Structure formats: C-alpha cells, structure tokens
Coordinates of C-alpha atoms and ligand atoms in Angstrom, one line a residue:
X8 CA 0.0 0.0 0.0
X9 CA 1.2 3.5 -0.8
X10 CA 2.4 5.3 2.1
X11 CA 0.1 8.4 3.2
X12 CA 0.9 11.7 5.2
X13 CA 0.8 10.9 8.9
X14 CA -2.6 11.2 10.8
X15 CA -3.3 14.5 11.7
X16 CA -0.9 16.1 9.5
X17 CA -1.7 17.8 6.0
X18 CA 0.2 18.3 2.7
X19 CA 0.1 22.2 1.6
X20 CA -0.2 21.3 -2.2
X21 CA 1.6 24.0 -4.5
X22 CA -1.8 26.3 -4.7
X23 CA -2.1 26.4 -1.0
X24 CA 1.5 26.7 -0.3
X25 CA 1.6 29.8 -2.3
X26 CA -1.5 31.3 -0.2
X27 CA 0.5 30.4 2.9
X28 CA 3.4 32.3 1.8
X29 CA 0.8 35.1 1.0
X30 CA -0.7 34.7 4.3
X31 CA 2.7 34.9 6.2
X32 CA 3.7 38.1 4.1
X33 CA 0.6 40.0 4.9
X34 CA 1.2 39.2 8.6
X35 CA 4.9 40.5 8.2
X36 CA 3.5 43.7 6.5
X37 CA 0.8 44.2 9.1
X38 CA 3.1 43.4 12.2
X39 CA 6.1 45.4 10.6
X40 CA 4.1 48.7 11.1
X41 CA 4.4 47.9 14.8
X42 CA 8.2 47.1 14.3
X43 CA 8.1 43.5 14.7
X44 CA 10.8 41.7 13.2
X45 CA 11.4 38.0 12.2
X46 CA 13.0 35.3 14.2
X47 CA 13.5 31.5 13.3
X48 CA 14.0 29.2 16.4
X49 CA 14.5 25.5 16.0
X50 CA 11.6 23.2 15.7
X51 CA 13.1 21.0 18.4
X52 CA 14.2 22.2 21.8
X53 CA 15.0 20.7 25.2
X54 CA 12.0 19.0 26.5
X55 CA 13.0 20.6 30.0
X56 CA 12.2 24.2 28.2
X57 CA 8.4 23.1 27.7
X58 CA 8.3 21.5 30.8
X59 CA 9.5 24.5 32.9
X60 CA 8.1 27.2 30.4
X61 CA 4.8 25.9 29.5
X62 CA 4.0 23.8 32.5
X63 CA 3.9 19.9 33.5
X64 CA 0.4 20.0 34.6
X65 CA -0.7 21.4 31.2
X66 CA -2.2 19.0 28.4
X67 CA 0.4 20.2 26.0
X68 CA 3.1 19.0 28.1
X69 CA 1.7 16.0 29.8
X70 CA -0.1 14.5 27.1
X71 CA 0.6 16.0 23.8
X72 CA 4.3 16.6 23.1
X73 CA 6.1 14.6 20.4
X74 CA 9.3 13.3 21.9
X75 CA 12.4 13.7 19.3
X76 CA 15.0 11.0 20.0
X77 CA 18.1 10.5 17.8
X78 CA 18.8 7.0 16.8
X79 CA 21.8 6.5 19.3
X80 CA 19.5 7.7 22.1
X81 CA 16.5 5.6 21.1
X82 CA 19.2 2.7 21.1
X83 CA 20.3 3.5 24.6
X84 CA 16.4 4.2 26.0
X85 CA 15.6 0.6 24.3
X86 CA 18.5 -1.0 26.3
X87 CA 17.1 0.6 29.6
X88 CA 20.0 3.2 29.6
X89 CA 19.6 6.9 30.7
X90 CA 19.9 9.8 28.5
X91 CA 21.4 13.1 29.3
X92 CA 18.6 15.7 30.0
X93 CA 20.2 17.7 27.2
X94 CA 19.7 15.1 24.7
X95 CA 15.9 14.8 25.6
X96 CA 14.2 16.9 22.8
X97 CA 10.7 17.7 21.8
X98 CA 9.1 19.0 18.6
X99 CA 7.9 22.6 19.5
X100 CA 4.3 22.4 20.5
X101 CA 4.0 26.3 20.5
X102 CA 6.6 28.9 19.8
X103 CA 6.5 31.4 22.6
X104 CA 9.0 29.2 24.9
X105 CA 11.6 28.9 22.3
X106 CA 11.5 32.6 21.3
X107 CA 11.8 33.5 25.0
X108 CA 14.8 30.8 25.2
X109 CA 16.6 32.6 22.3
X110 CA 16.2 36.0 23.7
X111 CA 17.8 35.0 27.3
X112 CA 20.6 33.0 25.2
X113 CA 21.4 35.9 23.1
X114 CA 20.7 38.6 25.5
X115 CA 18.5 40.2 23.1
X116 CA 17.1 42.8 25.8
X117 CA 20.0 43.8 27.8
X118 CA 19.2 45.9 31.0
X119 CA 17.9 49.2 30.2
X120 CA 17.3 48.2 26.5
X121 CA 14.1 49.0 24.8
X122 CA 11.7 45.9 24.2
X123 CA 12.5 43.5 21.4
X124 CA 9.5 42.6 19.3
X125 CA 9.7 39.3 17.4
X126 CA 7.4 37.3 14.9
X127 CA 7.6 33.9 13.6
X128 CA 5.9 31.6 11.1
X129 CA 5.8 28.0 11.1
X130 CA 4.9 24.5 12.2
X131 CA 4.0 23.4 15.9
X132 CA 3.4 19.9 16.8
X133 CA 0.8 18.4 19.5
X134 CA -0.4 14.9 19.7
X135 CA -3.8 15.8 20.0
X136 CA -6.8 13.5 18.8
X137 CA -7.3 14.9 15.3
X138 CA -10.5 16.5 14.2
X139 CA -12.0 19.0 11.9
X140 CA -9.7 22.2 12.9
X141 CA -7.4 20.2 14.9
X142 CA -4.2 18.5 13.8
X143 CA -1.0 17.3 15.0
X144 CA 0.9 19.4 12.8
X145 CA -0.5 22.9 12.4
X146 CA 1.0 26.2 11.1
X147 CA 1.1 29.2 13.5
X148 CA 2.0 32.9 13.0
X149 CA 3.1 34.4 16.4
X150 CA 4.5 37.6 17.9
X151 CA 6.5 38.0 21.4
X152 CA 7.3 41.5 22.8
X153 CA 9.9 41.1 25.7
X154 CA 11.1 44.0 28.0
X155 CA 8.1 46.0 28.9
X156 CA 4.9 45.5 31.5
X157 CA 3.1 48.4 30.0
X158 CA -0.4 47.8 28.9
X159 CA 0.2 49.8 25.8
X160 CA 2.0 46.5 24.6
X161 CA -0.6 44.4 25.4
X162 CA -3.4 46.5 23.6
X163 CA -1.5 47.5 20.4
X164 CA -0.8 43.7 19.9
X165 CA -4.4 42.8 20.3
X166 CA -5.2 45.7 17.9
X167 CA -2.5 44.5 15.5
X168 CA -4.0 41.0 15.4
X169 CA -7.6 42.1 14.6
X170 CA -6.1 44.4 11.8
X171 CA -4.4 41.3 10.4
X172 CA -7.8 39.0 10.4
X173 CA -9.7 41.9 8.5
X174 CA -6.8 42.2 6.2
X175 CA -7.1 38.5 5.3
X176 CA -10.8 38.6 4.9
X177 CA -12.1 37.7 8.6
X178 CA -14.5 40.6 9.3
X179 CA -14.8 41.9 12.9
X180 CA -18.5 40.6 12.8
X181 CA -17.6 37.1 12.6
X182 CA -15.2 37.4 15.4
X183 CA -15.4 37.2 19.2
X184 CA -12.5 38.8 21.3
X185 CA -12.5 37.4 24.6
X186 CA -10.3 38.9 27.4
X187 CA -9.6 38.4 30.9
X188 CA -6.7 39.0 33.6
X189 CA -4.9 36.2 35.4
X190 CA -3.3 38.1 38.0
X191 CA 0.3 37.9 39.1
X192 CA 2.6 36.3 41.7
X193 CA 1.2 38.7 44.3
X194 CA -2.5 38.0 44.0
X195 CA -2.8 34.7 42.1
X196 CA -1.8 32.1 44.9
X197 CA -4.5 33.3 47.2
X198 CA -7.1 33.0 44.4
X199 CA -5.7 29.5 43.2
X200 CA -6.3 28.6 47.1
X201 CA -9.8 29.8 46.9
X202 CA -10.6 27.8 43.8
X203 CA -8.6 24.7 45.2
X204 CA -11.2 25.0 48.3
X205 CA -14.2 25.7 46.1
X206 CA -13.3 22.4 44.0
X207 CA -12.6 20.2 47.3
X208 CA -16.4 21.3 48.2
X209 CA -17.6 20.3 44.8
X210 CA -15.2 17.0 44.6
X211 CA -17.9 14.4 43.9
X212 CA -19.1 16.4 40.7
X213 CA -15.6 16.4 39.1
X214 CA -14.3 14.4 36.5
X215 CA -11.3 12.3 37.3
X216 CA -8.9 14.4 35.6
X217 CA -9.9 17.7 37.4
X218 CA -9.6 15.7 40.4
X219 CA -5.9 15.4 39.7
X220 CA -5.9 19.1 38.3
X221 CA -7.2 20.4 41.8
X222 CA -3.8 19.4 43.5
X223 CA -1.5 20.4 40.5
X224 CA -3.1 23.3 39.3
X225 CA -6.8 24.0 40.3
X226 CA -7.2 26.9 37.5
X227 CA -6.9 24.2 34.9
X228 CA -10.8 23.0 35.8
X229 CA -11.6 26.3 34.1
X230 CA -10.7 24.7 30.7
X231 CA -12.3 21.4 31.4
X232 CA -14.9 20.2 28.7
X233 CA -17.0 17.8 31.1
X234 CA -20.3 18.9 31.7
X235 CA -20.2 18.2 35.2
X236 CA -17.1 20.5 35.5
X237 CA -18.4 23.1 33.4
X238 CA -21.5 23.3 35.8
X239 CA -19.3 23.3 38.7
X240 CA -16.9 26.3 37.3
X241 CA -19.8 28.4 36.4
X242 CA -20.3 29.1 40.0
X243 CA -16.4 29.1 40.7
X244 CA -14.9 32.4 42.3
X245 CA -14.0 34.7 39.7
X246 CA -10.4 36.0 39.3
X247 CA -11.6 39.4 38.4
X248 CA -12.8 39.9 42.0
X249 CA -9.4 38.8 43.4
X250 CA -7.2 41.0 41.3
X251 CA -4.3 43.0 43.5
X252 CA -4.5 46.7 42.7
X253 CA -1.7 46.8 40.1
X254 CA -3.4 43.9 38.3
X255 CA -6.6 45.7 38.6
X256 CA -4.9 49.1 37.2
X257 CA -3.2 47.2 34.3
X258 CA -6.4 45.2 33.2
X259 CA -8.7 48.5 33.3
X260 CA -6.1 50.2 31.2
X261 CA -5.7 47.5 28.6
X262 CA -9.6 47.6 28.0
X263 CA -9.6 51.4 28.1
X264 CA -6.7 51.5 25.3
X265 CA -8.9 48.8 23.4
X266 CA -11.9 50.7 23.5
X267 CA -10.4 53.8 22.6
X268 CA -9.7 52.1 19.0
X269 CA -13.1 50.9 18.6
X270 CA -11.9 47.1 19.6
X271 CA -15.2 45.3 20.8
X272 CA -14.4 42.5 23.5
X273 CA -16.3 40.3 26.0
X274 CA -14.7 39.7 29.5
X275 CA -14.6 36.2 30.5
X276 CA -13.5 35.4 33.9
X277 CA -13.2 31.8 33.2
X278 CA -10.8 32.4 30.3
X279 CA -7.5 30.6 31.7
X280 CA -5.7 29.2 28.4
X281 CA -4.0 26.2 28.0
X282 CA -0.7 27.2 28.9
X283 CA 0.6 27.9 32.4
X284 CA 3.0 30.8 32.0
X285 CA 0.3 33.5 31.7
X286 CA 0.3 36.5 33.9
X287 CA -2.5 39.3 33.9
X288 CA -4.0 39.8 30.3
X289 CA -5.1 36.8 28.5
X290 CA -7.3 36.7 25.4
X291 CA -8.6 34.5 22.8
X292 CA -10.2 35.4 19.4
X293 CA -13.1 33.0 18.2
X294 CA -14.6 32.7 14.8
X295 CA -18.4 32.8 15.6
X296 CA -19.2 31.0 12.4
X297 CA -18.1 28.4 10.0
X298 CA -15.4 26.4 11.5
X299 CA -17.2 24.1 14.0
X300 CA -16.3 23.4 17.7
X301 CA -12.4 24.2 17.3
X302 CA -13.2 27.9 16.9
X303 CA -10.2 29.5 18.5
X304 CA -8.4 31.3 15.7
X305 CA -5.8 32.9 18.0
X306 CA -4.9 33.8 21.4
X307 CA -2.3 35.0 23.7
X308 CA -1.4 37.2 26.7
X309 CA 1.0 38.6 29.1
X310 CA 4.0 36.3 30.6
X311 CA 6.0 38.2 33.0
X312 CA 7.6 35.3 34.8
X313 CA 8.4 33.0 32.0
X314 CA 11.9 34.3 31.2
X315 CA 12.8 33.7 34.9
X316 CA 11.0 30.3 34.8
X317 CA 13.6 29.1 32.1
X318 CA 16.7 30.5 33.9
X319 CA 17.0 34.0 32.6
X320 CA 16.5 37.2 34.3
X321 CA 13.1 38.7 35.1
X322 CA 11.8 40.2 31.6
X323 CA 8.2 41.1 31.3
X324 CA 6.6 39.6 28.0
X325 CA 3.4 39.6 25.9
X326 CA 2.5 37.8 22.9
X327 CA 0.0 35.9 20.8
X328 CA -0.2 33.1 18.0
X329 CA -2.8 32.7 15.5
X330 CA -3.8 29.3 13.7
X331 CA -3.2 29.6 10.1
X332 CA -5.0 26.3 9.7
X333 CA -8.4 27.4 11.4
X334 CA -8.3 30.8 9.5
X335 CA -8.1 28.8 6.4
X336 CA -10.9 26.7 7.1
X337 CA -13.0 29.7 7.9
X338 CA -12.0 31.4 4.5
X339 CA -12.8 28.2 2.7
X340 CA -16.1 27.8 4.2
X341 CA -16.8 31.6 3.1
X342 CA -15.9 30.5 -0.5
X343 CA -12.3 31.7 -0.8
X344 CA -10.5 29.7 -3.8
X345 CA -6.8 29.3 -3.9
X346 CA -5.4 31.0 -7.0
X347 CA -3.3 29.1 -9.2
X348 CA 0.1 29.1 -7.7
X349 CA 1.9 29.6 -11.1
X350 CA 1.6 32.0 -14.2
X351 CA 4.1 31.0 -16.5
X352 CA 5.8 34.2 -18.5
X353 CA 6.8 31.9 -21.6
X354 CA 6.8 28.6 -22.7
X355 CA 9.5 27.5 -25.2
X356 CA 8.1 24.8 -27.6
X357 CA 10.1 22.7 -30.0
X358 CA 8.8 21.4 -33.4
X359 CA 10.9 18.3 -33.1
X360 CA 13.5 16.5 -31.2
X361 CA 16.5 18.2 -33.3
X362 CA 15.8 21.6 -31.7
X363 CA 15.3 20.7 -28.2
X364 CA 19.0 21.8 -27.3
X365 CA 18.2 25.3 -29.0
X366 CA 14.9 25.3 -26.6
X367 CA 16.9 24.3 -23.6
X368 CA 19.3 27.4 -24.4
X369 CA 16.6 29.8 -24.9
X370 CA 14.6 28.6 -22.0
X371 CA 17.8 29.3 -19.8
X372 CA 18.3 32.8 -21.4
X373 CA 15.0 33.6 -20.3
X374 CA 15.4 32.6 -16.9
X375 CA 18.6 34.5 -16.6
X376 CA 16.5 37.6 -17.9
X377 CA 14.2 37.1 -14.7
X378 CA 11.1 35.4 -16.4
X379 CA 9.3 32.4 -15.4
X380 CA 10.0 30.4 -18.4
X381 CA 9.3 26.5 -18.9
X382 CA 9.9 24.0 -21.8
X383 CA 8.8 20.2 -22.7
X384 CA 10.6 17.9 -20.7
X385 CA 8.9 14.6 -22.2
X386 CA 9.3 14.9 -25.8
X387 CA 5.6 15.6 -26.4
X388 CA 4.2 16.5 -29.7
X389 CA 3.5 20.3 -30.5
X390 CA 0.0 20.2 -30.1
X391 CA 0.5 18.7 -26.6
X392 CA 3.1 21.2 -25.8
X393 CA 0.5 24.2 -26.6
X394 CA -1.9 22.3 -24.1
X395 CA 0.9 22.4 -21.6
X396 CA 1.5 26.2 -22.2
X397 CA -2.1 26.7 -21.7
X398 CA -2.2 24.8 -18.4
X399 CA 0.8 26.9 -17.1
X400 CA -1.1 30.0 -18.3
X401 CA 2.0 31.1 -20.4
X402 CA 1.7 34.4 -21.7
X403 CA 3.9 34.1 -24.6
X404 CA 5.0 30.8 -26.5
X405 CA 8.1 30.9 -28.5
X406 CA 8.0 28.1 -31.3
X407 CA 11.3 26.7 -32.6
X408 CA 11.3 25.1 -35.9
X409 CA 14.4 23.4 -37.9
X410 CA 13.8 25.4 -40.8
X411 CA 13.3 29.1 -39.0
X412 CA 16.3 28.1 -36.6
X413 CA 18.2 27.2 -39.8
X414 CA 17.5 31.1 -41.0
X415 CA 18.3 32.1 -37.3
X416 CA 14.8 32.9 -36.4
X417 CA 12.2 31.8 -33.9
X418 CA 8.3 32.4 -33.8
X419 CA 6.9 34.2 -30.9
X420 CA 3.1 34.2 -30.2
X421 CA 1.4 36.2 -28.0
X422 CA -1.4 34.0 -26.2
X423 CA -3.7 36.7 -25.3
X424 CA -4.0 38.6 -28.9
X425 CA -2.7 35.2 -30.7
X426 CA -0.5 37.7 -32.9
X427 CA 2.8 35.8 -34.1
X428 CA 6.0 37.4 -35.3
X429 CA 9.2 36.0 -36.8
X430 CA 12.1 37.3 -34.8
X431 CA 15.9 37.0 -35.0
X432 CA 16.8 34.1 -32.3
X433 CA 19.1 36.7 -30.6
X434 CA 16.4 39.2 -30.2
X435 CA 13.9 36.4 -28.7
X436 CA 14.1 37.7 -25.3
X437 CA 13.8 41.2 -26.0
X438 CA 10.6 40.4 -28.1
X439 CA 9.2 38.4 -25.3
X440 CA 9.6 41.2 -22.8
X441 CA 8.0 43.6 -25.5
X442 CA 4.8 41.4 -25.3
X443 CA 4.9 41.0 -21.7
X444 CA 5.1 44.7 -21.3
Ligands
HAM523 P1 -2.4 28.5 21.7 O1 -4.1 29.2 22.0 O2 -2.2 27.0 22.3 O3 -1.5 29.5 22.2 O4 -2.6 28.3 19.8 C1 -2.8 29.7 19.3 C2 -3.6 29.0 18.1 O5 -2.9 28.2 17.5 C3 -4.8 28.6 18.4 O6 -5.8 29.8 18.8 C4 -5.2 27.9 17.1 O7 -5.9 28.6 16.1 C5 -4.0 27.2 16.7 N1 -4.0 25.9 17.2 C6 -3.5 25.3 18.3 N2 -3.5 24.1 18.5 C7 -3.9 23.7 17.3 C8 -4.2 22.4 16.7 N3 -4.2 21.3 17.2 N4 -4.6 22.4 15.3 C9 -4.6 23.7 14.7 N5 -4.7 24.9 15.2 C10 -4.2 24.8 16.2 C11 -0.2 29.4 21.9 O8 0.4 28.4 21.1 C12 0.8 30.4 22.7 N6 2.0 30.1 22.4 C13 0.3 31.8 22.1 C14 1.2 32.9 22.6 C15 2.2 33.6 22.1 N7 1.0 33.4 24.1 C16 1.9 34.4 24.1 N8 2.7 34.5 23.1

C-alpha cells in the first residue's frame, strides 16, 4: 500500500503553499508597522524548556508532546540506559518558549534596552486527537514582545492581530474577542487557594482529570470540557474579583486602550488558556461561524514570569499566536478559492527533437533575464506542448522549428492577442519582454 501523510498532518499542495506564503507575508506587512521583525528558532528544543516554560500540569506538556529522539539515544533507551537531560528533545508544541529561550540565550534585551519585538511563522506539533480544525502538525504565526510590562504593549498587539484578521478577509462581525486577567505572583496564589477550596467542596461532581488538576493546578479546571465540571466552574470564584491593585489597574488600562480604538471585546473571567505561563492579560479570538467546535483562531497574553522560569532574568513579555489552518478553514467555508500557484511568462515549444537543445538554451536565457520560463521535458508533440503552455497559463509561447532556426529565427506568439511574429533568435528575449510589457 502506498505510504500516506501521517494522521493529523496535511500537505500544503502548491496552490495552498502559495497562499500560506502570501498569508505570512501579509502578517509581516501588518506587524512590521508595529516594528515586529522576524526570528527563526529550531523546531526541536530541550524537553525541559517546555516542561518549565509551559508547565508540567498542562495537557500540552503532559499528554501532547512529540519526543524527538536520535537513533543512538533511542538504542540507549531501548536498552534501559538513561540519556542526558540535554539530549531529551521535543518537537515544539508552540513558539513562545523557544523565542523567549533565544532572547535569554543571546541577551537580546540587555538591562535598560527598549523592548524587542519578534514574529515567527511555521509549524507546531501537538499529539492531539485529530478532528476538523485540530491537527497534530499545524501552522502558527506569532509575535512576542519582551522587555515591557506596559499595558500599551498588550493593547497594540491585540489591535494589530484584529487588523490582520480583517486584512485576510475575516470581518470583525464574524469574530469574538474574549479577554481576562490572570493576576500575578502577588494575587494569584490566594485566588488559586480559593479555587482549590471551592473544588474540594465540589469534588464529587468533578471528572477524574479535574480531581488531579485540583491539586496540581486548580485553575486548569476552568478548561475542562466535561459537563459536570463546566457546571461546577460556572459558580467558581472569579479571578477578576481577586486581583491586586496593580493587576486591576493594568487590566482596566488594557480595556480602556482597546475601547479607545473601537475594538469590541467580551470579558470572560473563566478564560485561563491552556498554557501555564500567563500572568495578567489573556485573550482569545473565536470565529463565530463556519469552523465548528475548534473555533479559536488565535490567542495569547502576558507572561511576565516566563523568562525567569526558564533560567533568564526577570523580563516581562506579551505575545500571541494565530492558527493558519483554522483561519483558512473559515475562509474556505466562506467560498475563498486558492489562486493557481503559477503563471508562466513564456513557454518554449520545440517542433521536433532536433531543436530541443536550442529550446534548452533559450529557456535558460529567459530565466537569466528574470522570466518564469518552461519547456517540454517529455518529448511531447507540438499540439500537446501547446496544451501544456495553456495549463501553465503562459502569456507567450516561442516556437522553435528547424527551418526557422536554420535562418536564425524563432516564432513568438502572444497567447492573449494570438499575434505571431518571426524574430531573430538573438532578439527573442527582447521580443518576449516587449509582449509582456
Ligand atoms: P494557543 O492558544 O495554544 O497559544 O495556540 C494559538 C492558536 O494556534 C490557536 O488559537 C489555534 O488557532 C491554533 N492551534 C492550536 N492548536 C492547534 C491544533 N492542534 N490544530 C490547529 N490549530 C491549532 C499558543 O500557542 C501560545 N504560544 C500563544 C502565545 C504567544 N501566547 C503568548 N505568546
């Protein structure tokens, strides 16, 4: 049986690959107005980074990580030997931990420096149960701003993300922006205790996973999809009633800045997000139609303790990631078609095999002159070469025949006007450029 793509992964075929590149380039364009610049970090990192950064009690780390084990280490593991913690690697389930690791490693925000603003685009890996809108390899575009705790950073990033969605064709009326504050190291421990006590009083109504979560990280119970737990959590104490003065002010300022720019949002005190690094602002954007249960098309928040958690010095941060594949599901549902990936400028056709070397020479000359050029690579008949030129949407076809070539000439046909002219073969590229102009 032919080997197929792994479960939960998908191929981006050429038309979609071209669309993904355009999608990422629109993001770069929008985000660069806010001074975000690109960074590329590895797709594998030490597992320890995710355990410490994202949190051991999260589903992402405890259940969904793909280990990346080299052949040698796999042998060692199979033989019951230990491998060094440095050699324990995982495919990145998200981009934030790796970007913050790189910032710390390369000291990109020295003391007193302005904040660094970075963006990334690429695949992430989570061993989730695949379903519509949920994959094991999916593409994210994300940004991270490190070095400022100011609410203006939170607000401008959210505004920028909403502007991006509009640019790609998701209207604001089709999205819901949920926001919350998760508090900080000062106010959250007492709130956690409160939720823990509340869960203990309702333990009989909780699912088995939430009974474990109750001890490891009680706030995770807000994320549970079980009906019984949802019911319990709907009456749980709300974080926003227990924020310290600084967190309260920070949250109020973020909301004020969003409103001042006409950004509508819904406050959701149960929004805790699936990653443990968040402090203060968290937010999620949901598509209100068209993509079913997996409706979160993006989300993020502030993570002022993450840098310290992974061994760096204290450095406040804020960021978000948006899911390409879910945005694309929404746009396809709305009727968007991918444009064909390729429009060839010129196709060089050979009347017979004798002239193929000359065709090869001419097609290369076209490419050296920056044209998208193609020739036949299968000794097809002239008729089927024309069909191929049509398929490639070639604007010009150059026909090489033995008699014309003997006279030092080639035929140039404009495929739109169907006009043909015989030109000196040394003038062929100039004649093609004339038609394209
Ligand atoms: P996240 O909410 O886990 O956040 O993922 C962001 C987006 O990635 C989601 O809203 C969703 O659109 C997409 N996504 C996540 N999992 C899948 C999946 N299995 N299949 C398809 N799409 C998926 C983060 O990853 C954080 N790193 C965001 C962040 C950046 N927070 C601060 N900075």
